PDB file of C-alpha atoms and ligand atoms in Angstrom:
ATOM      1  CA  MET A 668      30.636 -25.112 -32.557  1.00 94.00           C
ATOM      2  CA  TYR A 669      27.097 -25.905 -32.509  1.00 97.00           C
ATOM      3  CA  LYS A 670      24.864 -22.775 -32.217  1.00 98.00           C
ATOM      4  CA  ILE A 671      21.673 -22.307 -30.492  1.00 98.00           C
ATOM      5  CA  ALA A 672      19.071 -19.432 -30.018  1.00 98.00           C
ATOM      6  CA  VAL A 673      17.063 -19.636 -27.134  1.00 98.00           C
ATOM      7  CA  PHE A 674      13.464 -18.204 -27.099  1.00 98.00           C
ATOM      8  CA  VAL A 675      12.172 -16.818 -23.639  1.00 98.00           C
ATOM      9  CA  SER A 676       9.426 -14.931 -22.264  1.00 97.00           C
ATOM     10  CA  GLY A 677       9.452 -15.289 -18.283  1.00 96.00           C
ATOM     11  CA  ARG A 678      11.540 -16.520 -15.291  1.00 97.00           C
ATOM     12  CA  GLY A 679      14.502 -18.039 -17.632  1.00 98.00           C
ATOM     13  CA  SER A 680      15.270 -20.712 -15.145  1.00 98.00           C
ATOM     14  CA  ASN A 681      15.669 -23.029 -18.261  1.00 98.00           C
ATOM     15  CA  LEU A 682      17.963 -20.617 -20.026  1.00 98.00           C
ATOM     16  CA  LYS A 683      20.141 -20.157 -17.078  1.00 98.00           C
ATOM     17  CA  ALA A 684      20.444 -24.197 -16.730  1.00 98.00           C
ATOM     18  CA  VAL A 685      21.272 -24.244 -20.405  1.00 98.00           C
ATOM     19  CA  PHE A 686      23.897 -21.439 -20.082  1.00 97.00           C
ATOM     20  CA  ASN A 687      25.592 -23.175 -16.823  1.00 96.00           C
ATOM     21  CA  ALA A 688      25.822 -26.491 -18.741  1.00 95.00           C
ATOM     22  CA  LEU A 689      27.122 -25.235 -21.830  1.00 94.00           C
ATOM     23  CA  THR A 690      29.744 -22.904 -20.008  1.00 89.00           C
ATOM     24  CA  HIS A 691      31.046 -26.244 -18.402  1.00 79.00           C
ATOM     25  CA  LYS A 692      31.039 -28.389 -21.624  1.00 72.00           C
ATOM     26  CA  ASN A 693      33.070 -25.768 -23.214  1.00 68.00           C
ATOM     27  CA  GLY A 694      33.527 -26.089 -27.118  1.00 82.00           C
ATOM     28  CA  LYS A 695      30.426 -28.241 -27.861  1.00 91.00           C
ATOM     29  CA  ALA A 696      27.677 -25.676 -28.150  1.00 96.00           C
ATOM     30  CA  GLU A 697      26.962 -22.047 -27.641  1.00 96.00           C
ATOM     31  CA  ILE A 698      24.099 -19.857 -26.999  1.00 97.00           C
ATOM     32  CA  VAL A 699      24.439 -17.157 -30.102  1.00 98.00           C
ATOM     33  CA  ALA A 700      20.909 -15.500 -29.373  1.00 98.00           C
ATOM     34  CA  VAL A 701      18.221 -14.921 -26.880  1.00 98.00           C
ATOM     35  CA  VAL A 702      14.979 -13.999 -28.160  1.00 98.00           C
ATOM     36  CA  SER A 703      12.067 -12.494 -26.211  1.00 97.00           C
ATOM     37  CA  ASP A 704       8.661 -10.897 -26.757  1.00 95.00           C
ATOM     38  CA  LYS A 705       8.905  -9.306 -23.555  1.00 93.00           C
ATOM     39  CA  ILE A 706      12.156  -7.378 -22.736  1.00 88.00           C
ATOM     40  CA  ASP A 707      11.577  -6.686 -19.155  1.00 92.00           C
ATOM     41  CA  CYS A 708      11.135 -10.375 -18.376  1.00 96.00           C
ATOM     42  CA  PRO A 709      13.861 -12.136 -16.151  1.00 97.00           C
ATOM     43  CA  ALA A 710      15.138 -14.258 -18.705  1.00 98.00           C
ATOM     44  CA  PHE A 711      15.705 -11.338 -20.842  1.00 96.00           C
ATOM     45  CA  GLU A 712      17.491  -9.530 -18.195  1.00 96.00           C
ATOM     46  CA  PHE A 713      19.602 -12.618 -17.332  1.00 97.00           C
ATOM     47  CA  ALA A 714      20.800 -12.710 -21.118  1.00 97.00           C
ATOM     48  CA  VAL A 715      21.857  -9.062 -20.870  1.00 96.00           C
ATOM     49  CA  ARG A 716      23.905  -9.268 -17.629  1.00 97.00           C
ATOM     50  CA  ASN A 717      25.625 -12.241 -19.050  1.00 97.00           C
ATOM     51  CA  ASN A 718      26.462 -10.723 -22.365  1.00 96.00           C
ATOM     52  CA  LEU A 719      24.565 -12.727 -24.713  1.00 97.00           C
ATOM     53  CA  GLN A 720      23.245 -11.484 -27.899  1.00 98.00           C
ATOM     54  CA  THR A 721      19.636 -10.602 -27.126  1.00 97.00           C
ATOM     55  CA  PHE A 722      16.860  -9.888 -29.786  1.00 96.00           C
ATOM     56  CA  SER A 723      13.108  -8.655 -29.029  1.00 96.00           C
ATOM     57  CA  VAL A 724      10.601 -10.112 -31.598  1.00 95.00           C
ATOM     58  CA  ALA A 725       6.762  -9.176 -31.946  1.00 91.00           C
ATOM     59  CA  ALA A 726       4.302 -10.171 -34.698  1.00 83.00           C
ATOM     60  CA  ASN A 727       3.381  -6.380 -35.196  1.00 78.00           C
ATOM     61  CA  LYS A 728       6.748  -4.678 -35.952  1.00 69.00           C
ATOM     62  CA  LYS A 729       7.627  -1.568 -33.580  1.00 73.00           C
ATOM     63  CA  ASN A 730      10.543   0.619 -33.034  1.00 75.00           C
ATOM     64  CA  ASN A 731      13.778  -1.628 -32.119  1.00 80.00           C
ATOM     65  CA  ILE A 732      11.675  -4.880 -32.342  1.00 92.00           C
ATOM     66  CA  LEU A 733      12.222  -7.153 -35.054  1.00 95.00           C
ATOM     67  CA  SER A 734       9.453  -8.793 -37.134  1.00 94.00           C
ATOM     68  CA  TYR A 735       9.578 -12.506 -37.447  1.00 95.00           C
ATOM     69  CA  SER A 736      11.237 -12.202 -41.081  1.00 95.00           C
ATOM     70  CA  GLU A 737      13.729  -9.855 -39.786  1.00 95.00           C
ATOM     71  CA  LEU A 738      14.705 -12.357 -36.960  1.00 97.00           C
ATOM     72  CA  LEU A 739      15.021 -15.207 -39.512  1.00 98.00           C
ATOM     73  CA  THR A 740      17.367 -13.236 -41.407  1.00 98.00           C
ATOM     74  CA  LYS A 741      19.450 -12.618 -38.270  1.00 98.00           C
ATOM     75  CA  LEU A 742      19.191 -16.303 -37.192  1.00 98.00           C
ATOM     76  CA  LYS A 743      20.525 -17.415 -40.442  1.00 98.00           C
ATOM     77  CA  GLN A 744      23.309 -14.874 -40.239  1.00 98.00           C
ATOM     78  CA  LEU A 745      24.198 -16.280 -37.026  1.00 98.00           C
ATOM     79  CA  ASN A 746      24.317 -19.887 -38.527  1.00 98.00           C
ATOM     80  CA  THR A 747      21.816 -20.910 -36.005  1.00 98.00           C
ATOM     81  CA  ASP A 748      21.499 -24.811 -35.923  1.00 98.00           C
ATOM     82  CA  LEU A 749      18.755 -25.219 -33.174  1.00 98.00           C
ATOM     83  CA  ILE A 750      16.312 -23.113 -31.848  1.00 98.00           C
ATOM     84  CA  VAL A 751      15.086 -24.043 -28.112  1.00 98.00           C
ATOM     85  CA  LEU A 752      11.736 -22.545 -26.878  1.00 98.00           C
ATOM     86  CA  ALA A 753      12.382 -22.275 -23.030  1.00 98.00           C
ATOM     87  CA  GLY A 754       9.224 -20.787 -21.641  1.00 96.00           C
ATOM     88  CA  PHE A 755       8.392 -18.736 -24.815  1.00 96.00           C
ATOM     89  CA  LEU A 756       4.860 -18.007 -24.956  1.00 92.00           C
ATOM     90  CA  LYS A 757       3.953 -17.046 -28.410  1.00 93.00           C
ATOM     91  CA  LYS A 758       3.133 -19.512 -31.282  1.00 92.00           C
ATOM     92  CA  ILE A 759       6.011 -19.729 -33.469  1.00 95.00           C
ATOM     93  CA  PRO A 760       5.060 -18.426 -36.931  1.00 96.00           C
ATOM     94  CA  GLU A 761       5.272 -20.553 -39.957  1.00 96.00           C
ATOM     95  CA  ILE A 762       8.149 -18.669 -41.512  1.00 97.00           C
ATOM     96  CA  LEU A 763      10.412 -19.979 -38.682  1.00 98.00           C
ATOM     97  CA  ILE A 764       8.876 -23.748 -38.731  1.00 97.00           C
ATOM     98  CA  GLU A 765       9.633 -23.899 -42.486  1.00 97.00           C
ATOM     99  CA  ASN A 766      12.866 -22.363 -42.494  1.00 97.00           C
ATOM    100  CA  PHE A 767      13.951 -24.399 -39.285  1.00 98.00           C
ATOM    101  CA  GLU A 768      12.387 -27.869 -40.137  1.00 95.00           C
ATOM    102  CA  ASN A 769      13.188 -30.153 -37.354  1.00 96.00           C
ATOM    103  CA  LYS A 770      15.488 -27.600 -35.807  1.00 98.00           C
ATOM    104  CA  ILE A 771      13.179 -26.147 -33.159  1.00 98.00           C
ATOM    105  CA  ILE A 772      12.503 -28.006 -29.807  1.00 98.00           C
ATOM    106  CA  ASN A 773      10.026 -26.954 -27.062  1.00 98.00           C
ATOM    107  CA  ILE A 774      10.217 -28.083 -23.121  1.00 98.00           C
ATOM    108  CA  HIS A 775       6.863 -28.747 -22.050  1.00 98.00           C
ATOM    109  CA  PRO A 776       6.252 -29.280 -18.220  1.00 98.00           C
ATOM    110  CA  ALA A 777       3.936 -32.483 -18.533  1.00 98.00           C
ATOM    111  CA  LEU A 778       3.932 -35.870 -20.340  1.00 98.00           C
ATOM    112  CA  LEU A 779       2.744 -35.223 -23.594  1.00 98.00           C
ATOM    113  CA  PRO A 780       0.462 -35.810 -25.400  1.00 98.00           C
ATOM    114  CA  ALA A 781      -1.353 -35.390 -22.102  1.00 98.00           C
ATOM    115  CA  PHE A 782      -1.954 -31.795 -20.666  1.00 98.00           C
ATOM    116  CA  GLY A 783      -0.630 -29.936 -23.849  1.00 97.00           C
ATOM    117  CA  GLY A 784      -2.261 -27.740 -26.451  1.00 94.00           C
ATOM    118  CA  LYS A 785      -3.462 -24.126 -26.684  1.00 91.00           C
ATOM    119  CA  GLY A 786      -3.769 -22.633 -23.105  1.00 92.00           C
ATOM    120  CA  MET A 787      -1.542 -25.208 -21.472  1.00 95.00           C
ATOM    121  CA  TYR A 788       1.407 -23.492 -20.071  1.00 95.00           C
ATOM    122  CA  GLY A 789       2.934 -22.671 -16.889  1.00 94.00           C
ATOM    123  CA  MET A 790       0.510 -23.277 -13.692  1.00 97.00           C
ATOM    124  CA  ASN A 791      -2.250 -24.389 -15.897  1.00 98.00           C
ATOM    125  CA  VAL A 792      -0.422 -27.610 -16.656  1.00 98.00           C
ATOM    126  CA  HIS A 793       0.306 -28.341 -13.124  1.00 98.00           C
ATOM    127  CA  LYS A 794      -3.255 -27.500 -11.731  1.00 98.00           C
ATOM    128  CA  ALA A 795      -4.576 -29.715 -14.621  1.00 98.00           C
ATOM    129  CA  VAL A 796      -2.346 -32.582 -13.578  1.00 98.00           C
ATOM    130  CA  PHE A 797      -3.057 -32.235 -10.052  1.00 98.00           C
ATOM    131  CA  LYS A 798      -6.880 -32.013 -10.456  1.00 98.00           C
ATOM    132  CA  LYS A 799      -6.721 -35.284 -12.407  1.00 98.00           C
ATOM    133  CA  SER A 800      -5.095 -36.643  -9.847  1.00 98.00           C
ATOM    134  CA  ALA A 801      -2.356 -37.992 -11.956  1.00 98.00           C
ATOM    135  CA  GLN A 802       0.258 -40.012 -10.219  1.00 98.00           C
ATOM    136  CA  LEU A 803       3.187 -39.276 -12.609  1.00 98.00           C
ATOM    137  CA  SER A 804       4.321 -36.103 -14.392  1.00 98.00           C
ATOM    138  CA  GLY A 805       7.504 -34.727 -15.817  1.00 98.00           C
ATOM    139  CA  PRO A 806       8.722 -32.508 -18.570  1.00 98.00           C
ATOM    140  CA  THR A 807       8.663 -33.587 -22.378  1.00 98.00           C
ATOM    141  CA  ILE A 808      11.033 -32.212 -25.054  1.00 98.00           C
ATOM    142  CA  HIS A 809       9.720 -32.391 -28.378  1.00 98.00           C
ATOM    143  CA  PHE A 810       9.873 -30.886 -32.164  1.00 98.00           C
ATOM    144  CA  VAL A 811       7.969 -27.963 -32.801  1.00 97.00           C
ATOM    145  CA  ASP A 812       5.408 -28.044 -36.056  1.00 95.00           C
ATOM    146  CA  LYS A 813       2.595 -25.959 -36.677  1.00 93.00           C
ATOM    147  CA  ILE A 814       0.311 -27.435 -34.112  1.00 93.00           C
ATOM    148  CA  TYR A 815       0.700 -26.447 -30.408  1.00 92.00           C
ATOM    149  CA  ASP A 816       2.717 -29.270 -28.409  1.00 94.00           C
ATOM    150  CA  ASN A 817       2.021 -31.860 -31.413  1.00 95.00           C
ATOM    151  CA  GLY A 818       5.571 -32.405 -32.575  1.00 97.00           C
ATOM    152  CA  LYS A 819       7.582 -35.787 -32.393  1.00 98.00           C
ATOM    153  CA  ILE A 820       8.645 -36.379 -28.623  1.00 98.00           C
ATOM    154  CA  ILE A 821      12.467 -36.558 -28.145  1.00 98.00           C
ATOM    155  CA  ALA A 822      12.637 -37.034 -24.427  1.00 98.00           C
ATOM    156  CA  GLN A 823      10.634 -37.459 -21.278  1.00 98.00           C
ATOM    157  CA  GLU A 824      11.219 -38.372 -17.728  1.00 98.00           C
ATOM    158  CA  CYS A 825       8.971 -39.322 -15.158  1.00 98.00           C
ATOM    159  CA  VAL A 826       8.476 -38.040 -11.423  1.00 98.00           C
ATOM    160  CA  ASP A 827       6.510 -39.534  -8.936  1.00 98.00           C
ATOM    161  CA  ILE A 828       3.681 -36.890  -7.551  1.00 98.00           C
ATOM    162  CA  SER A 829       1.531 -39.407  -5.707  1.00 98.00           C
ATOM    163  CA  ASP A 830       1.991 -37.880  -2.376  1.00 98.00           C
ATOM    164  CA  VAL A 831       1.921 -33.912  -3.546  1.00 98.00           C
ATOM    165  CA  LYS A 832      -0.384 -31.637  -1.783  1.00 98.00           C
ATOM    166  CA  THR A 833      -0.376 -28.719  -4.325  1.00 98.00           C
ATOM    167  CA  PRO A 834       0.289 -27.947  -7.943  1.00 98.00           C
ATOM    168  CA  GLU A 835       3.245 -25.787  -6.876  1.00 98.00           C
ATOM    169  CA  GLU A 836       4.810 -29.061  -5.688  1.00 98.00           C
ATOM    170  CA  ILE A 837       4.579 -30.811  -8.880  1.00 98.00           C
ATOM    171  CA  ALA A 838       5.635 -27.557 -10.693  1.00 98.00           C
ATOM    172  CA  GLU A 839       8.933 -27.825  -8.192  1.00 98.00           C
ATOM    173  CA  ARG A 840       9.503 -31.511  -9.090  1.00 98.00           C
ATOM    174  CA  VAL A 841       9.108 -31.313 -12.808  1.00 98.00           C
ATOM    175  CA  LEU A 842      11.145 -27.830 -13.042  1.00 98.00           C
ATOM    176  CA  LYS A 843      14.272 -29.658 -11.493  1.00 98.00           C
ATOM    177  CA  ILE A 844      14.279 -32.518 -14.130  1.00 98.00           C
ATOM    178  CA  GLU A 845      13.658 -30.034 -16.926  1.00 98.00           C
ATOM    179  CA  HIS A 846      17.104 -28.415 -15.785  1.00 98.00           C
ATOM    180  CA  LYS A 847      18.617 -31.627 -16.188  1.00 98.00           C
ATOM    181  CA  ILE A 848      17.101 -33.010 -19.473  1.00 98.00           C
ATOM    182  CA  LEU A 849      17.049 -29.680 -21.458  1.00 98.00           C
ATOM    183  CA  PRO A 850      20.846 -29.375 -21.336  1.00 97.00           C
ATOM    184  CA  GLU A 851      21.338 -33.236 -21.971  1.00 97.00           C
ATOM    185  CA  VAL A 852      19.218 -33.027 -25.369  1.00 98.00           C
ATOM    186  CA  ILE A 853      21.045 -29.995 -26.734  1.00 98.00           C
ATOM    187  CA  LEU A 854      24.359 -31.703 -26.018  1.00 96.00           C
ATOM    188  CA  LYS A 855      22.880 -34.590 -27.939  1.00 97.00           C
ATOM    189  CA  PHE A 856      21.943 -32.325 -31.040  1.00 98.00           C
ATOM    190  CA  ALA A 857      25.507 -31.010 -30.792  1.00 97.00           C
ATOM    191  CA  GLU A 858      26.968 -34.263 -30.819  1.00 96.00           C
ATOM    192  CA  ASN A 859      24.672 -35.274 -33.835  1.00 97.00           C
ATOM    193  CA  LYS A 860      23.226 -38.042 -31.422  1.00 98.00           C
ATOM    194  CA  VAL A 861      19.353 -37.324 -32.402  1.00 98.00           C
ATOM    195  CA  ILE A 862      18.137 -39.354 -35.079  1.00 98.00           C
ATOM    196  CA  GLU A 863      15.011 -40.449 -36.504  1.00 97.00           C
ATOM    197  CA  LYS A 864      14.338 -44.202 -37.601  1.00 97.00           C
ATOM    198  CA  ASN A 865      11.050 -46.044 -38.812  1.00 97.00           C
ATOM    199  CA  GLY A 866       9.261 -42.556 -37.514  1.00 96.00           C
ATOM    200  CA  ARG A 867      10.715 -42.743 -34.059  1.00 98.00           C
ATOM    201  CA  ILE A 868      13.346 -40.404 -32.611  1.00 98.00           C
ATOM    202  CA  TYR A 869      16.406 -42.054 -30.790  1.00 98.00           C
ATOM    203  CA  LEU A 870      19.070 -40.363 -28.690  1.00 98.00           C
ATOM    204  CA  LEU A 871      22.390 -42.155 -29.092  1.00 98.00           C
ATOM    205  CA  LYS A 872      24.638 -43.137 -26.442  1.00 95.00           C
TER     206      LYS A 872
HETATM  207  C1  LIG B1337       9.161 -24.247 -18.101  1.00 77.05           C
HETATM  208  O1  LIG B1337       8.332 -25.081 -17.207  1.00 77.05           O
HETATM  209  C2  LIG B1337       8.837 -25.130 -19.230  1.00 77.05           C
HETATM  210  O2  LIG B1337       8.554 -26.184 -19.292  1.00 77.05           O
HETATM  211  C3  LIG B1337       7.785 -24.200 -19.759  1.00 77.05           C
HETATM  212  O3  LIG B1337       7.852 -23.098 -19.413  1.00 77.05           O
HETATM  213  C4  LIG B1337       8.402 -22.842 -18.181  1.00 77.05           C
HETATM  214  C5  LIG B1337       9.528 -21.972 -18.413  1.00 77.05           C
HETATM  215  O4  LIG B1337      10.345 -21.720 -17.072  1.00 77.05           O
HETATM  216  N1  LIG B1337       7.633 -24.154 -21.547  1.00 77.05           N
HETATM  217  P1  LIG B1337      11.473 -20.766 -17.106  1.00 77.05           P
HETATM  218  O5  LIG B1337      11.266 -19.627 -17.808  1.00 77.05           O
HETATM  219  O6  LIG B1337      12.452 -21.654 -17.953  1.00 77.05           O
HETATM  220  O7  LIG B1337      11.958 -20.667 -15.562  1.00 77.05           O
END
């Protein structure tokens, strides 16, 4: 079984979408860990309620909170195949990036390489897209490297936002697609159908 760790910091709607999709595709992939820098966020609470194994992590170690190197040990012990960042707001430290090369993915709520980088998270992204009067938006799933929102793009899907009246409307339309494509991409990884050829990423049918 393909093993994923989902990193979260907030609402957890993507975690929920992945959890539900994997439950229905029984036997292909499973969530072996939910990791958060905030134990009181709804995403973490969802994980606890659904009996998923949870870990809390912080750059500066405190009681009952793992350091990133301790977390790394746990993730290796669990034979984690893929780390999925689903609304995790902290920068991923190099120790994880080096040990999970091309095995960390992130979902970003805009069409990278536009509207990405430091500070571009949550509503900041949708407000910037709205202000620019972009006519299309949509989520991007990409590999995580040492630079924010910089790794190769794995999947994107566009939505027409030419008629929206508020940034919140953009967020709503994009989120709906996030919930569809994130589980789809995870299942492609589980089926070994994400390949790199000539420097591009392809999802095999
Ligand atoms: C999503 O919009 C995702 O693209 C971004 O953070 C948000 C997380 O939402 N990285 P949720 O916690 O999954 O509801």
